[in-house]
Short mmCIF file of C-alpha atoms in Angstrom, two decimals:
data_model
loop_
_atom_site.label_atom_id
_atom_site.label_comp_id
_atom_site.label_asym_id
_atom_site.label_seq_id
_atom_site.Cartn_x
_atom_site.Cartn_y
_atom_site.Cartn_z
CA ASN A 69 -7.73 -8.53 35.85
CA ALA A 70 -4.62 -9.81 34.09
CA GLY A 71 -6.17 -10.47 30.66
CA VAL A 72 -3.44 -11.42 28.17
CA THR A 73 0.10 -11.45 29.55
CA GLN A 74 3.16 -11.52 27.31
CA THR A 75 6.76 -11.99 28.36
CA PRO A 76 9.35 -10.70 27.84
CA LYS A 77 8.57 -7.09 26.90
CA PHE A 78 11.90 -6.61 25.15
CA GLN A 79 14.43 -9.06 23.75
CA VAL A 80 17.63 -8.82 21.74
CA LEU A 81 18.87 -11.93 19.96
CA LYS A 82 21.80 -12.78 17.76
CA THR A 83 21.19 -14.35 14.38
CA GLY A 84 20.74 -18.09 14.75
CA GLN A 85 19.63 -18.05 18.38
CA SER A 86 16.33 -19.56 19.40
CA MET A 87 13.86 -18.34 21.95
CA THR A 88 10.28 -18.64 23.12
CA LEU A 89 7.85 -15.77 23.53
CA GLN A 90 5.35 -16.53 26.25
CA CYS A 91 1.64 -15.73 26.16
CA ALA A 92 -0.94 -16.53 28.80
CA GLN A 93 -4.59 -15.54 29.19
CA ASP A 94 -6.90 -15.93 32.15
CA MET A 95 -10.24 -15.38 30.39
CA ASN A 96 -10.79 -19.02 29.40
CA HIS A 97 -10.77 -18.00 25.75
CA GLU A 98 -10.73 -20.75 23.15
CA TYR A 99 -9.07 -18.77 20.40
CA MET A 100 -5.52 -17.44 20.61
CA SER A 101 -3.26 -15.98 17.97
CA TRP A 102 0.15 -14.47 17.36
CA TYR A 103 0.73 -11.43 15.19
CA ARG A 104 3.77 -9.49 14.14
CA GLN A 105 3.59 -5.77 13.54
CA ASP A 106 6.02 -4.04 11.24
CA PRO A 107 6.04 -0.33 10.33
CA GLY A 108 3.52 0.49 7.62
CA MET A 109 2.20 -3.06 7.41
CA GLY A 110 -0.35 -3.40 10.16
CA LEU A 111 -0.77 -6.74 11.91
CA ARG A 112 0.08 -10.01 10.19
CA LEU A 113 -1.11 -13.34 11.55
CA ILE A 114 1.65 -15.86 12.28
CA HIS A 115 -0.17 -18.79 13.88
CA TYR A 116 -3.47 -19.30 15.63
CA SER A 117 -5.24 -21.87 17.75
CA VAL A 118 -8.94 -22.58 18.23
CA GLY A 119 -8.42 -24.72 21.32
CA ALA A 120 -5.97 -26.85 23.27
CA GLY A 121 -4.16 -29.25 20.95
CA ILE A 122 -5.26 -27.42 17.77
CA THR A 123 -3.04 -24.98 15.92
CA ASP A 124 -2.88 -23.69 12.37
CA GLN A 125 -0.76 -21.43 10.23
CA GLY A 126 -1.56 -17.85 9.48
CA GLU A 127 -0.24 -15.54 6.82
CA VAL A 128 3.48 -15.55 7.79
CA PRO A 129 4.30 -18.81 9.65
CA ASN A 130 7.81 -19.53 8.34
CA GLY A 131 10.47 -19.56 11.04
CA TYR A 132 7.97 -19.88 13.89
CA ASN A 133 6.45 -22.79 15.80
CA VAL A 134 3.57 -22.89 18.24
CA SER A 135 1.89 -25.39 20.51
CA ARG A 136 -1.22 -25.24 22.68
CA SER A 137 -1.12 -27.79 25.47
CA THR A 138 -3.49 -25.83 27.73
CA THR A 139 -6.29 -23.33 27.18
CA GLU A 140 -4.30 -20.64 28.99
CA ASP A 141 -0.89 -20.77 27.29
CA PHE A 142 0.18 -20.27 23.69
CA PRO A 143 3.96 -19.90 23.35
CA LEU A 144 5.64 -18.82 20.12
CA ARG A 145 9.03 -20.32 19.32
CA LEU A 146 11.60 -18.79 17.03
CA LEU A 147 13.68 -21.68 15.78
CA SER A 148 16.71 -19.83 14.39
CA ALA A 149 16.33 -16.07 14.64
CA ALA A 150 16.96 -13.94 11.56
CA PRO A 151 17.17 -10.14 11.23
CA SER A 152 13.92 -10.26 9.21
CA GLN A 153 12.18 -11.36 12.40
CA THR A 154 12.91 -8.04 14.08
CA SER A 155 9.43 -6.82 14.88
CA VAL A 156 6.86 -6.23 17.59
CA TYR A 157 4.94 -9.38 18.45
CA PHE A 158 1.42 -9.37 19.83
CA CYS A 159 -0.51 -12.24 21.30
CA ALA A 160 -4.31 -12.02 21.30
CA SER A 161 -7.19 -14.08 22.59
CA ARG A 162 -10.94 -14.12 22.08
CA GLY A 163 -13.87 -16.22 23.15
CA LEU A 164 -16.03 -18.05 20.63
CA ALA A 165 -19.16 -16.16 21.61
CA LYS A 166 -17.88 -12.59 21.30
CA ASN A 167 -15.83 -11.52 18.33
CA ILE A 168 -13.53 -9.22 20.30
CA GLN A 169 -9.81 -9.79 20.39
CA TYR A 170 -7.88 -8.88 23.53
CA PHE A 171 -4.24 -8.13 22.91
CA GLY A 172 -1.24 -8.47 25.16
CA ALA A 173 1.14 -5.54 25.66
CA GLY A 174 3.55 -6.85 23.03
CA THR A 175 7.13 -8.07 22.82
CA ARG A 176 9.65 -5.89 21.01
CA LEU A 177 12.24 -8.20 19.45
CA SER A 178 15.49 -7.18 17.78
CA VAL A 179 17.63 -9.71 15.94
CA LEU A 180 21.17 -8.57 15.27
CA GLN B 73 -5.51 -9.09 0.05
CA GLN B 74 -4.78 -6.38 2.60
CA PRO B 75 -7.54 -3.77 2.94
CA VAL B 76 -6.55 -0.22 2.07
CA GLN B 77 -6.95 2.44 4.71
CA SER B 78 -7.15 6.12 3.94
CA PRO B 79 -5.86 8.56 4.79
CA GLN B 80 -2.52 7.22 6.03
CA ALA B 81 -2.32 10.02 8.56
CA VAL B 82 -4.39 13.00 9.64
CA ILE B 83 -3.76 15.92 11.98
CA LEU B 84 -6.72 17.65 13.58
CA ARG B 85 -7.44 20.29 16.14
CA GLU B 86 -9.42 19.22 19.18
CA GLY B 87 -13.13 19.42 18.36
CA GLU B 88 -12.77 18.73 14.65
CA ASP B 89 -14.26 15.71 12.91
CA ALA B 90 -12.43 12.91 11.13
CA VAL B 91 -13.35 10.11 8.75
CA ILE B 92 -11.17 7.04 8.26
CA ASN B 93 -11.91 4.65 5.43
CA CYS B 94 -11.17 0.95 4.99
CA SER B 95 -11.65 -0.53 1.51
CA SER B 96 -11.33 -4.08 0.28
CA SER B 97 -11.17 -5.62 -3.18
CA LYS B 98 -12.91 -8.73 -1.83
CA ALA B 99 -16.47 -9.19 -0.67
CA LEU B 100 -16.57 -8.67 3.08
CA TYR B 101 -18.47 -10.41 5.85
CA SER B 102 -17.26 -8.20 8.69
CA VAL B 103 -15.07 -5.22 9.48
CA HIS B 104 -13.39 -4.80 12.87
CA TRP B 105 -12.02 -1.49 14.14
CA TYR B 106 -9.26 -1.17 16.72
CA ARG B 107 -7.27 1.75 18.09
CA GLN B 108 -3.64 1.52 19.18
CA LYS B 109 -1.95 4.21 21.22
CA HIS B 110 1.79 4.60 20.90
CA GLY B 111 3.65 1.75 22.60
CA GLU B 112 0.45 0.02 23.65
CA ALA B 113 -1.66 -2.91 22.48
CA PRO B 114 -4.55 -2.47 20.03
CA VAL B 115 -7.92 -2.04 21.72
CA PHE B 116 -11.28 -3.04 20.26
CA LEU B 117 -13.67 -0.30 19.14
CA MET B 118 -16.46 -1.99 17.18
CA ILE B 119 -17.47 -4.65 14.67
CA LEU B 120 -19.68 -4.20 11.65
CA LEU B 121 -21.33 -7.10 9.88
CA LYS B 122 -22.50 -7.45 6.31
CA GLY B 123 -25.82 -5.62 5.96
CA GLY B 124 -24.74 -1.98 6.18
CA GLU B 125 -25.34 -1.76 9.90
CA GLN B 126 -24.07 1.42 11.47
CA LYS B 127 -22.74 1.28 14.98
CA GLY B 128 -21.72 3.93 17.41
CA HIS B 129 -20.13 4.48 20.74
CA GLU B 130 -20.29 7.96 22.17
CA LYS B 131 -18.74 10.19 19.51
CA ILE B 132 -17.23 7.37 17.46
CA SER B 133 -19.40 5.60 14.91
CA ALA B 134 -18.89 3.46 11.83
CA SER B 135 -20.72 2.30 8.75
CA PHE B 136 -20.33 -0.60 6.36
CA ASN B 137 -21.18 -0.16 2.68
CA GLU B 138 -21.58 -3.67 1.34
CA LYS B 139 -21.80 -2.59 -2.29
CA LYS B 140 -18.53 -0.69 -2.11
CA GLN B 141 -16.87 -3.19 0.27
CA GLN B 142 -15.91 -0.24 2.38
CA SER B 143 -16.23 0.74 6.01
CA SER B 144 -15.86 4.25 7.37
CA LEU B 145 -15.05 5.25 10.93
CA TYR B 146 -16.41 8.63 12.04
CA LEU B 147 -14.88 10.54 14.94
CA THR B 148 -17.01 13.51 15.92
CA ALA B 149 -15.75 16.48 17.93
CA SER B 150 -12.41 14.75 18.43
CA GLN B 151 -10.76 14.72 21.83
CA LEU B 152 -7.07 14.51 22.67
CA SER B 153 -7.68 10.95 23.84
CA TYR B 154 -8.62 9.93 20.29
CA SER B 155 -4.99 10.21 19.18
CA GLY B 156 -3.50 6.94 18.03
CA THR B 157 -3.39 4.62 15.07
CA TYR B 158 -6.65 3.13 13.86
CA PHE B 159 -6.67 -0.30 12.23
CA CYS B 160 -9.39 -2.10 10.38
CA GLY B 161 -9.42 -5.89 10.22
CA THR B 162 -11.55 -7.64 7.63
CA ALA B 163 -13.08 -11.09 7.19
CA SER B 164 -14.52 -12.37 3.94
CA ASP B 165 -16.79 -14.97 5.54
CA MET B 166 -17.91 -16.19 8.94
CA ASP B 167 -15.19 -18.85 9.12
CA SER B 168 -12.40 -16.37 8.46
CA ASN B 169 -13.49 -14.23 11.42
CA TYR B 170 -10.63 -16.06 13.13
CA GLN B 171 -8.15 -14.86 10.52
CA LEU B 172 -8.63 -11.16 10.06
CA ILE B 173 -6.66 -9.36 7.37
CA TRP B 174 -5.51 -6.01 8.70
CA GLY B 175 -5.02 -2.67 7.04
CA ALA B 176 -1.77 -0.74 7.48
CA GLY B 177 -3.41 1.74 9.84
CA THR B 178 -4.34 5.43 9.92
CA LYS B 179 -2.40 7.61 12.30
CA LEU B 180 -4.57 10.26 13.94
CA ILE B 181 -2.97 13.18 15.76
CA ILE B 182 -5.19 15.52 17.74
CA LYS B 183 -3.71 18.87 18.73
CA PRO B 184 -5.10 21.13 21.46
#
């Protein structure tokens, strides 16, 4: 049972570089989301999607893009990395019937 | 508005009880509880809906006081495996169940 798979686990970027964090789920969940977790602040929603082709902004969307071309995949793109984007990123998915979010193992990102 | 969790941290001996609170300044529709162990992804514990329903799972239970807009998580006869950071996520209506607002977390340390 793979569940929610995130890659990479760790990444170091230089300021101004771009990259894509990958997220895939094999549970046929309609809803997927990206969070960032910073010390003392809990989880903050970046972007979410309620189905293929549908995305929307969360609480802290600036500097990030998403797309949802398939049910399974929901990549997060950092357009021009900044030190303020140093964080741990979690992808989560849930079905429409059950209100339980399943999280990936996280990506620890450092921007120098 | 981020819900406020209290206490921020608590240290217990194995077998002791703990109560973690999650309070909101907004009217709540649901409260979601998750536990995150160090370096791991958050894992679902339980959901409480408006109506004051109390839920439980083994020695972990929770209540939802609609009048106070507060949920409390009760850990009875704590075990070493209960160590971790507990997060509450809140939704103010059924539609915003997709966009939970998360508290900053309560770190629970259980000592033998």
